[in-house]
CSV table of C-alpha atoms and ligand atoms in Angstrom, one decimal:
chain,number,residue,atom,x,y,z
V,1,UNK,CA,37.7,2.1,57.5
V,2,UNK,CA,38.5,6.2,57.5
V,3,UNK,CA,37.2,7.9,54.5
V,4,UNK,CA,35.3,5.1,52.7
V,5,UNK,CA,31.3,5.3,52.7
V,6,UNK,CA,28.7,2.1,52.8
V,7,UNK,CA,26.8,1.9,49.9
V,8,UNK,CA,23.9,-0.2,48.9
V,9,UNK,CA,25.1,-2.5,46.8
V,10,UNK,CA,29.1,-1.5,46.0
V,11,UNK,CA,29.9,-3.8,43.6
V,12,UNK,CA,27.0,-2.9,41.3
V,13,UNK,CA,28.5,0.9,42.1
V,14,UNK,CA,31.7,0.0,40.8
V,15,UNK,CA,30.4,-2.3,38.2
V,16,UNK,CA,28.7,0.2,36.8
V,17,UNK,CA,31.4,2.9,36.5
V,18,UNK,CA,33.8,0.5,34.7
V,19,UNK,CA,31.5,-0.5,32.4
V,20,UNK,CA,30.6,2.9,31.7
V,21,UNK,CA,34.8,3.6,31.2
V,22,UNK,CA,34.8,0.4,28.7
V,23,UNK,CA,31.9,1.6,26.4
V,24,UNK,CA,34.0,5.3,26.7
V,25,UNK,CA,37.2,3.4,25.1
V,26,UNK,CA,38.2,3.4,21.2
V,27,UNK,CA,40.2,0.6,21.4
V,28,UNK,CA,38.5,-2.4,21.5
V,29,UNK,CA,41.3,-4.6,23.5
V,30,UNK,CA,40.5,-1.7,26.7
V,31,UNK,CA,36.9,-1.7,26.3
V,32,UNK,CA,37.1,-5.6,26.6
V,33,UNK,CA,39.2,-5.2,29.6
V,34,UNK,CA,37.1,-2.8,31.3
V,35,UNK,CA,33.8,-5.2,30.4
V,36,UNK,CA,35.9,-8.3,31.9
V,37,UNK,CA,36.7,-6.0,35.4
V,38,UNK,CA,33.0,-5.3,35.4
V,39,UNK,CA,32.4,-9.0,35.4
V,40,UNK,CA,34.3,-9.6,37.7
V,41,UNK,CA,33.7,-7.7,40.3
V,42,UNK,CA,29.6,-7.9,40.0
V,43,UNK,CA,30.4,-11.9,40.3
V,44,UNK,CA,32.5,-11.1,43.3
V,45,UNK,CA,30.9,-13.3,46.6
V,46,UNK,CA,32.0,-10.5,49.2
V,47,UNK,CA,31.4,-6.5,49.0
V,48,UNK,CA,34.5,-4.5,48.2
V,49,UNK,CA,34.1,-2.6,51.0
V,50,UNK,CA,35.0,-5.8,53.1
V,51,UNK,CA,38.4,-6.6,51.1
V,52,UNK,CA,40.1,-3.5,51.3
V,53,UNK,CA,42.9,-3.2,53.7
V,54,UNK,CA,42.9,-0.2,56.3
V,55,UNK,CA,45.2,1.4,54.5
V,56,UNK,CA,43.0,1.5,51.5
V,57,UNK,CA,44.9,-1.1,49.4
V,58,UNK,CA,43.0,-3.7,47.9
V,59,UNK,CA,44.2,-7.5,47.2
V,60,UNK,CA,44.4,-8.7,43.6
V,61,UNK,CA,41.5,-9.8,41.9
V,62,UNK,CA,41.3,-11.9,39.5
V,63,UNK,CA,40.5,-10.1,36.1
V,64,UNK,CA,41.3,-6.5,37.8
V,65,UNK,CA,44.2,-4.7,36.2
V,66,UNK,CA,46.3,-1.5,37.5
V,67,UNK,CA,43.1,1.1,36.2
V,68,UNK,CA,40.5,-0.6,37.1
V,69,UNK,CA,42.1,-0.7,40.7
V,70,UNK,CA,42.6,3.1,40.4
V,71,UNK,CA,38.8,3.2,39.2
V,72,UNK,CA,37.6,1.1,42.8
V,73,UNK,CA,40.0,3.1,45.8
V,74,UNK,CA,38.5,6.4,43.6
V,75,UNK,CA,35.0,4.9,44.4
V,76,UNK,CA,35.7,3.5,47.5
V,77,UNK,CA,36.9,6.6,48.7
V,78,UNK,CA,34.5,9.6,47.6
V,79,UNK,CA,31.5,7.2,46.4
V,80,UNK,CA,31.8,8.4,42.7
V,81,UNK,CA,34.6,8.2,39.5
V,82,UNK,CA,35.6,11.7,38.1
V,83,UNK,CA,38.1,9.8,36.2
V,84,UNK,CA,34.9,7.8,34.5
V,85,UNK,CA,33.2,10.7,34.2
V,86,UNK,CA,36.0,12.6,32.7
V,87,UNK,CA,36.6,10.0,30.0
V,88,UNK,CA,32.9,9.7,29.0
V,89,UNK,CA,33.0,13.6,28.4
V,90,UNK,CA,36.3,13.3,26.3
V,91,UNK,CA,34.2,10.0,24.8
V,92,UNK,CA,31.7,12.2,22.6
V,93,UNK,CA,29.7,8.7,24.0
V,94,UNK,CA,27.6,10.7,27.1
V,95,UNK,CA,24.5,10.0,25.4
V,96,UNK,CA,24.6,6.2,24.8
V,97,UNK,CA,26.3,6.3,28.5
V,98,UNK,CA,23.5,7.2,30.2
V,99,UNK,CA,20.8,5.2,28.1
V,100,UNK,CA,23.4,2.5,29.1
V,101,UNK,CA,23.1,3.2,32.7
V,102,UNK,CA,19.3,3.6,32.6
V,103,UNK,CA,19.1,0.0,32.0
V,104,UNK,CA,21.2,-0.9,34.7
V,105,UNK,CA,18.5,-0.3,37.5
V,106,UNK,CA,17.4,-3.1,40.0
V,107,UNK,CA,20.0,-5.3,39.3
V,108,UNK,CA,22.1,-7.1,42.1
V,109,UNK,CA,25.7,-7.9,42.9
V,110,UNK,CA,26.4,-11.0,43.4
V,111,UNK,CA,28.0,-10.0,46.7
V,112,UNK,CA,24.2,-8.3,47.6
V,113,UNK,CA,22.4,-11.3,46.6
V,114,UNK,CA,24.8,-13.3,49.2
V,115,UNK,CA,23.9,-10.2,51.4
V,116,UNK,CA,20.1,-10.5,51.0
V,117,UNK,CA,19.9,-14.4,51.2
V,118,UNK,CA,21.8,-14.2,54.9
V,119,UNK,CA,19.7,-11.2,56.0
V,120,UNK,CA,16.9,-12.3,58.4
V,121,UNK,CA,15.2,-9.1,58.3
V,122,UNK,CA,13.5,-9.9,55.1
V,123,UNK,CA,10.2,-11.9,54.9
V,124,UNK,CA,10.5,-13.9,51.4
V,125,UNK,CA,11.5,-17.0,51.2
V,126,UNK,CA,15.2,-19.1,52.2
V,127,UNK,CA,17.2,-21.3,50.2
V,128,UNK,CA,16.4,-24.0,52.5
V,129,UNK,CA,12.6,-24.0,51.5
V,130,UNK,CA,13.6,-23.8,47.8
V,131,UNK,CA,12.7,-27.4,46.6
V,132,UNK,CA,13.4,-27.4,42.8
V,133,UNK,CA,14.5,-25.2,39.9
V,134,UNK,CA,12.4,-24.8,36.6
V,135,UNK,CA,14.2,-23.3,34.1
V,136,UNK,CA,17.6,-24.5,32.6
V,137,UNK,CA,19.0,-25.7,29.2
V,138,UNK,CA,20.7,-29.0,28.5
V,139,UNK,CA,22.7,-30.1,25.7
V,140,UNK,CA,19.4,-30.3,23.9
V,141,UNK,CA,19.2,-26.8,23.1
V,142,UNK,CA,21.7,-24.1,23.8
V,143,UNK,CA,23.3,-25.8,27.0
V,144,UNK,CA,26.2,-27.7,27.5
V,145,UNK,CA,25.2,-30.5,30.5
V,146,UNK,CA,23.5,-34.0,29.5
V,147,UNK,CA,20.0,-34.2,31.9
V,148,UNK,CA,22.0,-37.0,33.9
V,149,UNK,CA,25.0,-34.3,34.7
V,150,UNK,CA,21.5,-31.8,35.5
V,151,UNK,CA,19.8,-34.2,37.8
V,152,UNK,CA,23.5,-34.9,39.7
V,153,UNK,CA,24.0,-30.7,39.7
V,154,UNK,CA,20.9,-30.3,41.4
V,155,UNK,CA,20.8,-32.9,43.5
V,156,UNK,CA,24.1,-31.7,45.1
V,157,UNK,CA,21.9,-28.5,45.8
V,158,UNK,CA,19.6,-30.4,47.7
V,159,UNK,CA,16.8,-30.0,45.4
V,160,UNK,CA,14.0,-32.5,45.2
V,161,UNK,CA,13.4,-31.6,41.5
V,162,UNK,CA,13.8,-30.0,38.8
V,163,UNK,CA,12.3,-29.1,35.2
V,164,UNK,CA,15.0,-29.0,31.8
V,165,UNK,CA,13.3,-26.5,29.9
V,166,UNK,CA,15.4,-26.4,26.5
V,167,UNK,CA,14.2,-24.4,23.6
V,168,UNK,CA,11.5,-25.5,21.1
V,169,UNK,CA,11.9,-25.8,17.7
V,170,UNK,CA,11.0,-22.3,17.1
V,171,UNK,CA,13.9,-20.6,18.2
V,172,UNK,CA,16.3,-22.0,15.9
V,173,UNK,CA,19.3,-19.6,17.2
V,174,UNK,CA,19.3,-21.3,20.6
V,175,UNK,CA,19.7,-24.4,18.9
V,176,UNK,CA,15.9,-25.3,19.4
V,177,UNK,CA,15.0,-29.0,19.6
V,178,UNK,CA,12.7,-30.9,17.4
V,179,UNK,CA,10.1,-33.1,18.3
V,180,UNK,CA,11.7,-36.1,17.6
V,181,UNK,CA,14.2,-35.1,19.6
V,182,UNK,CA,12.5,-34.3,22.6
V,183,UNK,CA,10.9,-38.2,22.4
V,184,UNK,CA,14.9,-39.4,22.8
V,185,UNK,CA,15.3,-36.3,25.4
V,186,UNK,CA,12.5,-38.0,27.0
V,187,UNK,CA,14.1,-41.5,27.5
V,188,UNK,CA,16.9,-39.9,28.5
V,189,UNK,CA,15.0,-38.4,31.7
V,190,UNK,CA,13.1,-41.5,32.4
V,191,UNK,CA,16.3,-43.3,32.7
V,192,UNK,CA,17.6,-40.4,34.9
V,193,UNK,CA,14.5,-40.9,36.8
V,194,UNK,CA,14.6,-44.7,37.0
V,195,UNK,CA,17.9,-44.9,38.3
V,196,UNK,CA,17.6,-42.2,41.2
V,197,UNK,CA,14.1,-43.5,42.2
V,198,UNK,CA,12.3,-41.6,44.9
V,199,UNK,CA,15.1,-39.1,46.0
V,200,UNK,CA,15.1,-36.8,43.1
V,201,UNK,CA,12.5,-36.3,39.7
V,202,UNK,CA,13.7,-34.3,36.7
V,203,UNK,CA,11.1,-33.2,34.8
V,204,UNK,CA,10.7,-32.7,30.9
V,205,UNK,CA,10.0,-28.8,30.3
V,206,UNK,CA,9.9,-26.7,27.3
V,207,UNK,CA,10.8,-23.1,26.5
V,208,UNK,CA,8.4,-21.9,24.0
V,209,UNK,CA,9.0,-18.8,22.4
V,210,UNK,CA,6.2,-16.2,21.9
V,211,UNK,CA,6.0,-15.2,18.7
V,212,UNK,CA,5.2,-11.1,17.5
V,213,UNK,CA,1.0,-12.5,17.5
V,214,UNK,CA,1.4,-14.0,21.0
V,215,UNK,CA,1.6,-17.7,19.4
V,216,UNK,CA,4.0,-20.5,20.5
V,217,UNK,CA,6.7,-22.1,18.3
V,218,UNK,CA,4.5,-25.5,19.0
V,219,UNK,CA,1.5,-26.9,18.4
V,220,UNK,CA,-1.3,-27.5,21.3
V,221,UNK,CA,-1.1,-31.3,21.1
V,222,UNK,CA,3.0,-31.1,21.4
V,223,UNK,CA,3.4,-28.6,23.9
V,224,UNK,CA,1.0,-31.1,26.2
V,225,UNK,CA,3.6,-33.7,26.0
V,226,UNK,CA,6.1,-31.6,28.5
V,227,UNK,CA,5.4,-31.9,32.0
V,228,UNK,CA,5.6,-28.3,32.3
V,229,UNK,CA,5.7,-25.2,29.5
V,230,UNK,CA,7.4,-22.1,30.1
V,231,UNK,CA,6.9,-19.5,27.6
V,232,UNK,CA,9.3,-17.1,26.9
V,233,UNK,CA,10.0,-13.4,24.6
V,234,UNK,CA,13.1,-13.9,22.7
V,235,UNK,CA,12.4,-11.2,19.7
V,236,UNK,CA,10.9,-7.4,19.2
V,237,UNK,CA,12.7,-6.8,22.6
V,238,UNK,CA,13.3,-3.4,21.4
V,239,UNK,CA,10.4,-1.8,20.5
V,240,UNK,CA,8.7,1.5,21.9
V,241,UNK,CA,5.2,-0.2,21.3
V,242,UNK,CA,3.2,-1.7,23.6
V,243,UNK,CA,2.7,-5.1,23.5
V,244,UNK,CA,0.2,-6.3,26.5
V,245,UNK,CA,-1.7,-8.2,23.8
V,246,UNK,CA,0.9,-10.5,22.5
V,247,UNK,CA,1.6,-11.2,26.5
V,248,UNK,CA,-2.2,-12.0,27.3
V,249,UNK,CA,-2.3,-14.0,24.5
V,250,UNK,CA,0.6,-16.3,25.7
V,251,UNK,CA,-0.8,-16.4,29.3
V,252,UNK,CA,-3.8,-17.3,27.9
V,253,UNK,CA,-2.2,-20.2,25.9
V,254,UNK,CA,-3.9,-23.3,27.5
V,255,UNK,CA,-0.4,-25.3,28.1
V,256,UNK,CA,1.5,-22.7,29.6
V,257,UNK,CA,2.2,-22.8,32.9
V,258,UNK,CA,5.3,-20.2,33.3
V,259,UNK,CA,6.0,-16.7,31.9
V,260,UNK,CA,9.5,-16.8,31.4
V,261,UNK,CA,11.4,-13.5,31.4
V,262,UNK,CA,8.7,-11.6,31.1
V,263,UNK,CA,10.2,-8.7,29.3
V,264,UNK,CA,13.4,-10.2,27.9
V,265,UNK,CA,15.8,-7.2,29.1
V,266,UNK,CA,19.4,-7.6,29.4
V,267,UNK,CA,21.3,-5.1,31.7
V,268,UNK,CA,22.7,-2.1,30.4
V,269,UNK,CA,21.8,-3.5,26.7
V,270,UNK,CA,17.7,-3.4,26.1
V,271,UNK,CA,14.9,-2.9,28.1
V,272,UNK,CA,12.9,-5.6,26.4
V,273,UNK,CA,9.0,-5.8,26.5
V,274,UNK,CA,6.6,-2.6,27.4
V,275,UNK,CA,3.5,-4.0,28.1
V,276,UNK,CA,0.8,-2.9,30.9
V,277,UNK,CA,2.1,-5.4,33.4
V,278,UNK,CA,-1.0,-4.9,36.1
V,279,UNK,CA,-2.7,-6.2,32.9
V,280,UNK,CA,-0.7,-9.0,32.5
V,281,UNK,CA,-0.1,-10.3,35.9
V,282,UNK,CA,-3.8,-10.0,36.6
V,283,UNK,CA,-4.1,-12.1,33.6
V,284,UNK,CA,-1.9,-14.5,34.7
V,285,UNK,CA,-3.3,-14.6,38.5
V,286,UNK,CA,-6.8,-15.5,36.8
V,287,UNK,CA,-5.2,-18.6,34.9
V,288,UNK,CA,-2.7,-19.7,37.8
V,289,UNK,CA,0.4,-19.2,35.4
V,290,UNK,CA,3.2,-18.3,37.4
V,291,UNK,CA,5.4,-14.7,36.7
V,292,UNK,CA,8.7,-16.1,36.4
V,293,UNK,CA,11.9,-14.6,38.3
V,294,UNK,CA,15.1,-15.4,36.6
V,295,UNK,CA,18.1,-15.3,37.8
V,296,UNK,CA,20.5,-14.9,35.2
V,297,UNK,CA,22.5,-12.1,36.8
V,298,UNK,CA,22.2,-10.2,32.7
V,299,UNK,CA,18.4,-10.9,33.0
V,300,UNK,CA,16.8,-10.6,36.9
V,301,UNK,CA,13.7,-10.6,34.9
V,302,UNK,CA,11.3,-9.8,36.7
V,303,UNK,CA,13.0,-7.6,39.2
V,304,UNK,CA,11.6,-7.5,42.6
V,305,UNK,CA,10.2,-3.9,42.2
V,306,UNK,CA,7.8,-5.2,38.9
V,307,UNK,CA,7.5,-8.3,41.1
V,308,UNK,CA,5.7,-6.8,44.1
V,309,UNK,CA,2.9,-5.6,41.8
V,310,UNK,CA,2.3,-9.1,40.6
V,311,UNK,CA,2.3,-10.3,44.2
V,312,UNK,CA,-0.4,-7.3,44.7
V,313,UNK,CA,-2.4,-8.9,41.0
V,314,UNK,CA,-2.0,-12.3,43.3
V,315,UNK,CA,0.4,-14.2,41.1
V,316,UNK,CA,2.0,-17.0,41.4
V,317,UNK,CA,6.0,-16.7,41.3
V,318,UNK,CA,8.2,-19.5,39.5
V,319,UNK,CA,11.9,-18.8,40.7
V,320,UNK,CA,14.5,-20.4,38.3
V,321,UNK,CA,18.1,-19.7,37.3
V,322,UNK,CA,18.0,-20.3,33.1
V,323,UNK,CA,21.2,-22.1,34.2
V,324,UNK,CA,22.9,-23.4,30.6
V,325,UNK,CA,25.9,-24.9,32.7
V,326,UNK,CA,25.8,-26.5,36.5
V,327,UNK,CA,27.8,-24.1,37.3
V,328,UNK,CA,25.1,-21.6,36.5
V,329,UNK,CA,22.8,-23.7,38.7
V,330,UNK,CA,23.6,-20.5,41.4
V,331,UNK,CA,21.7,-18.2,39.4
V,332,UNK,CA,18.6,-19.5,41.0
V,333,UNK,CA,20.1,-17.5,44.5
V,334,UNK,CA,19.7,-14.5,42.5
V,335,UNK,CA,15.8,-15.1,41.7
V,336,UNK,CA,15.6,-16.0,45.7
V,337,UNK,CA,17.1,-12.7,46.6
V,338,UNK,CA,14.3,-10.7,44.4
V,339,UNK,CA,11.4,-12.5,45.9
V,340,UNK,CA,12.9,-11.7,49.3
V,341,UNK,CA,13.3,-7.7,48.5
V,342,UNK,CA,9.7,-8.3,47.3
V,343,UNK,CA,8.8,-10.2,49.8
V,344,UNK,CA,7.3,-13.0,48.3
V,345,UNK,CA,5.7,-15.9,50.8
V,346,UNK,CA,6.7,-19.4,50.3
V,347,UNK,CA,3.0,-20.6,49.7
V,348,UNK,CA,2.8,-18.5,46.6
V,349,UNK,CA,6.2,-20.2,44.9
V,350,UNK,CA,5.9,-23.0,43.1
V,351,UNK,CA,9.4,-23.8,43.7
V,352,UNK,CA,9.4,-24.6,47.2
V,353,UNK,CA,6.0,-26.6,47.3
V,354,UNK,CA,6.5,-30.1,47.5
V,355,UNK,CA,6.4,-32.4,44.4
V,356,UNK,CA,2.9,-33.6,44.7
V,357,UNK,CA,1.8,-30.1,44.7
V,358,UNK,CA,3.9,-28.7,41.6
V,359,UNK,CA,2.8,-31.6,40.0
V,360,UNK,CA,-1.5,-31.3,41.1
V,361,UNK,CA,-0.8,-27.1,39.8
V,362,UNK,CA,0.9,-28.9,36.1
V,363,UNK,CA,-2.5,-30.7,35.7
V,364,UNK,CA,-4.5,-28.1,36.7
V,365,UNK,CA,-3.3,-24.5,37.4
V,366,UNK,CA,-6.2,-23.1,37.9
V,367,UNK,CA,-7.9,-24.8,40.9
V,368,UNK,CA,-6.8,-24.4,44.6
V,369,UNK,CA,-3.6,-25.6,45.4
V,370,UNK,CA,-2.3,-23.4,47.9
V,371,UNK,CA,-1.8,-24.9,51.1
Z,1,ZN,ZN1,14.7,-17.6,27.1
């Protein structure tokens, strides 16, 4: 292709630049369009770079209008946007631009994590040894599928299992389920389970949230009625304090099993948690609670530069997509292609071990499991 240059991940390139043109808009009908062209692409399955003709034209896209295409051949071409830049400068927004951009790092494409999953070079682990997803919200809490449409979704990904983690009580926001409704949530599941025998197991999570002290929105004897307890940060996500004691304190919450987005940032938005994360992780590799990866393409919490030091602390690595639709169930690719950048092994996700195994770590996290 003359003149164009390979980039690491394009689409995030280009992603970037037009979301940077739609927070540099006054009207509020162009900055939407510029956000929905920025979602677009980054959902895109296949680099730009391999849709754009010889001639440097590019096919529609759906959700790409006439300046956003000027915006991609001006990237594609010289590998950078004056005309971004020049409308941040006539903006008077540089400064929340670049904060904006600072919390855009180590996030993937779509299109890369396609790129990374195919790539044999790396050593992590393949979809194909990916056994089950933990993380993802029914219509119980803030989700929209019934567990029977989950345990169909998944199974059509081949999975053997899979955990609905819907939100406690706590987190009333997210539509947070009561106890008494987790007991019908629970029938639900078992009839689920009973009707698709020894193929497939859904499992009855939770997603506690960690309260400002460290504290779950549950008590001790309720959060040991889920098969498996995930706890999450969902508040103070943007604070300049540190907060490494409200994290130990939730890792060292007997029921938990799962740090769930460990800092609760969202791309381009907040940075979420600052805590001493050797701290943490070593923590959590003393107590067998795995560091979650999630996959939601806003979140890719914990990215897979944070999640090679809690391979080095000797964690454990639960790799989930937070999936609130089946659609959504894809999202777990994107917590695959982090642990292959970090090069995670198999043997130290809980994810692809057998079902015996996840279910021997549940009981008791903290004795030897590893194969
Ligand atoms: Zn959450």
């Amino acid at each position: 292709m003359p003149g164009s240059r390979t980039y690491a991940d394009v689409n995030a390139v280009v992603g970037g630049y037009l979301r940077d043109l739609a927070f540099a808009q006054s009207s509020q009908q162009k900055m939407f369009g510029y956000k929905r062209a920025a979602a677009a692409i980054l959902s895109l399955d296949v680099p730009l770079t391999d849709l754009v003709g010889t001639d440097g034209t590019l096919p529609r896209i759906s959700g790409i209008g006439p300046g956003s295409t000027r915006i991609i051949r001006e990237i594609l071409q010289t590998g950078e946007s004056p005309t971004v830049e020049r409308a941040i400068e006539l903006s008077d927004r540089r400064a929340e631009i670049e904060r904006r951009r600072r919390l855009r790092r180590h996030f993937l494409s779509r299109a890369e994590v396609r790129r990374i999953l195919e790539d044999p070079s790396f050593s992590g682990p393949s979809l194909e040894q990916y056994c089950g997803d933990l993380q993802m919200h029914s219509e119980w809490s803030d989700g929209y599928p019934t567990v029977a449409q989950i345990a169909d979704g998944c199974r059509q990904r081949g999975y053997r299992y899979a955990a609905v983690t819907d939100h406690s009580y706590g987190l009333r926001i997210a539509g947070g389920m009561s106890m008494a409704d987790a007991a019908r949530q629970r029938h639900a599941i078992e009839e689920v389970n009973a009707h698709l025998g020894q193929q497939f197991r859904l499992l009855q999570g939770i997603e506690a949230n960690i309260d400002p002290a460290g504290r779950l929105d549950l008590s001790d004897e309720e959060a040991a009625s889920f098969d498996v307890v995930l706890a999450a940060p969902h508040s103070r996500l943007r604070r300049n304090e540190d907060q490494t004691e409200r994290m130990l304190a939730a890792i060292a919450h007997p029921a938990v099993r799962i740090l769930a987005h460990p800092r609760g940032r969202i791309t381009g938005s907040r940075a979420g948690v600052i805590a001493d994360w050797d701290a943490v992780f070593a923590s959590a590799a003393e107590r067998g609670v795995a560091i979650e990866i999630d996959g939601d393409p806003a979140r890719q919490d914990v990215d897979h530069t944070l999640a090679i030091r809690a391979l080095e602390a000797g964690c454990l690595f639960a790799l989930d997509s937070d999936a609130h639709t089946i659609a959504q169930l894809s999202y777990a690719e994107t917590a695959v292609a982090h642990a292959r950048l970090a090069g995670i092994a198999a043997e130290r996700i809980v994810n692809c071990w057998p079902l015996e195994q996840l279910l021997a770590w549940l009981a008791s996290p903290t004795s030897e499991h590893r194969r």
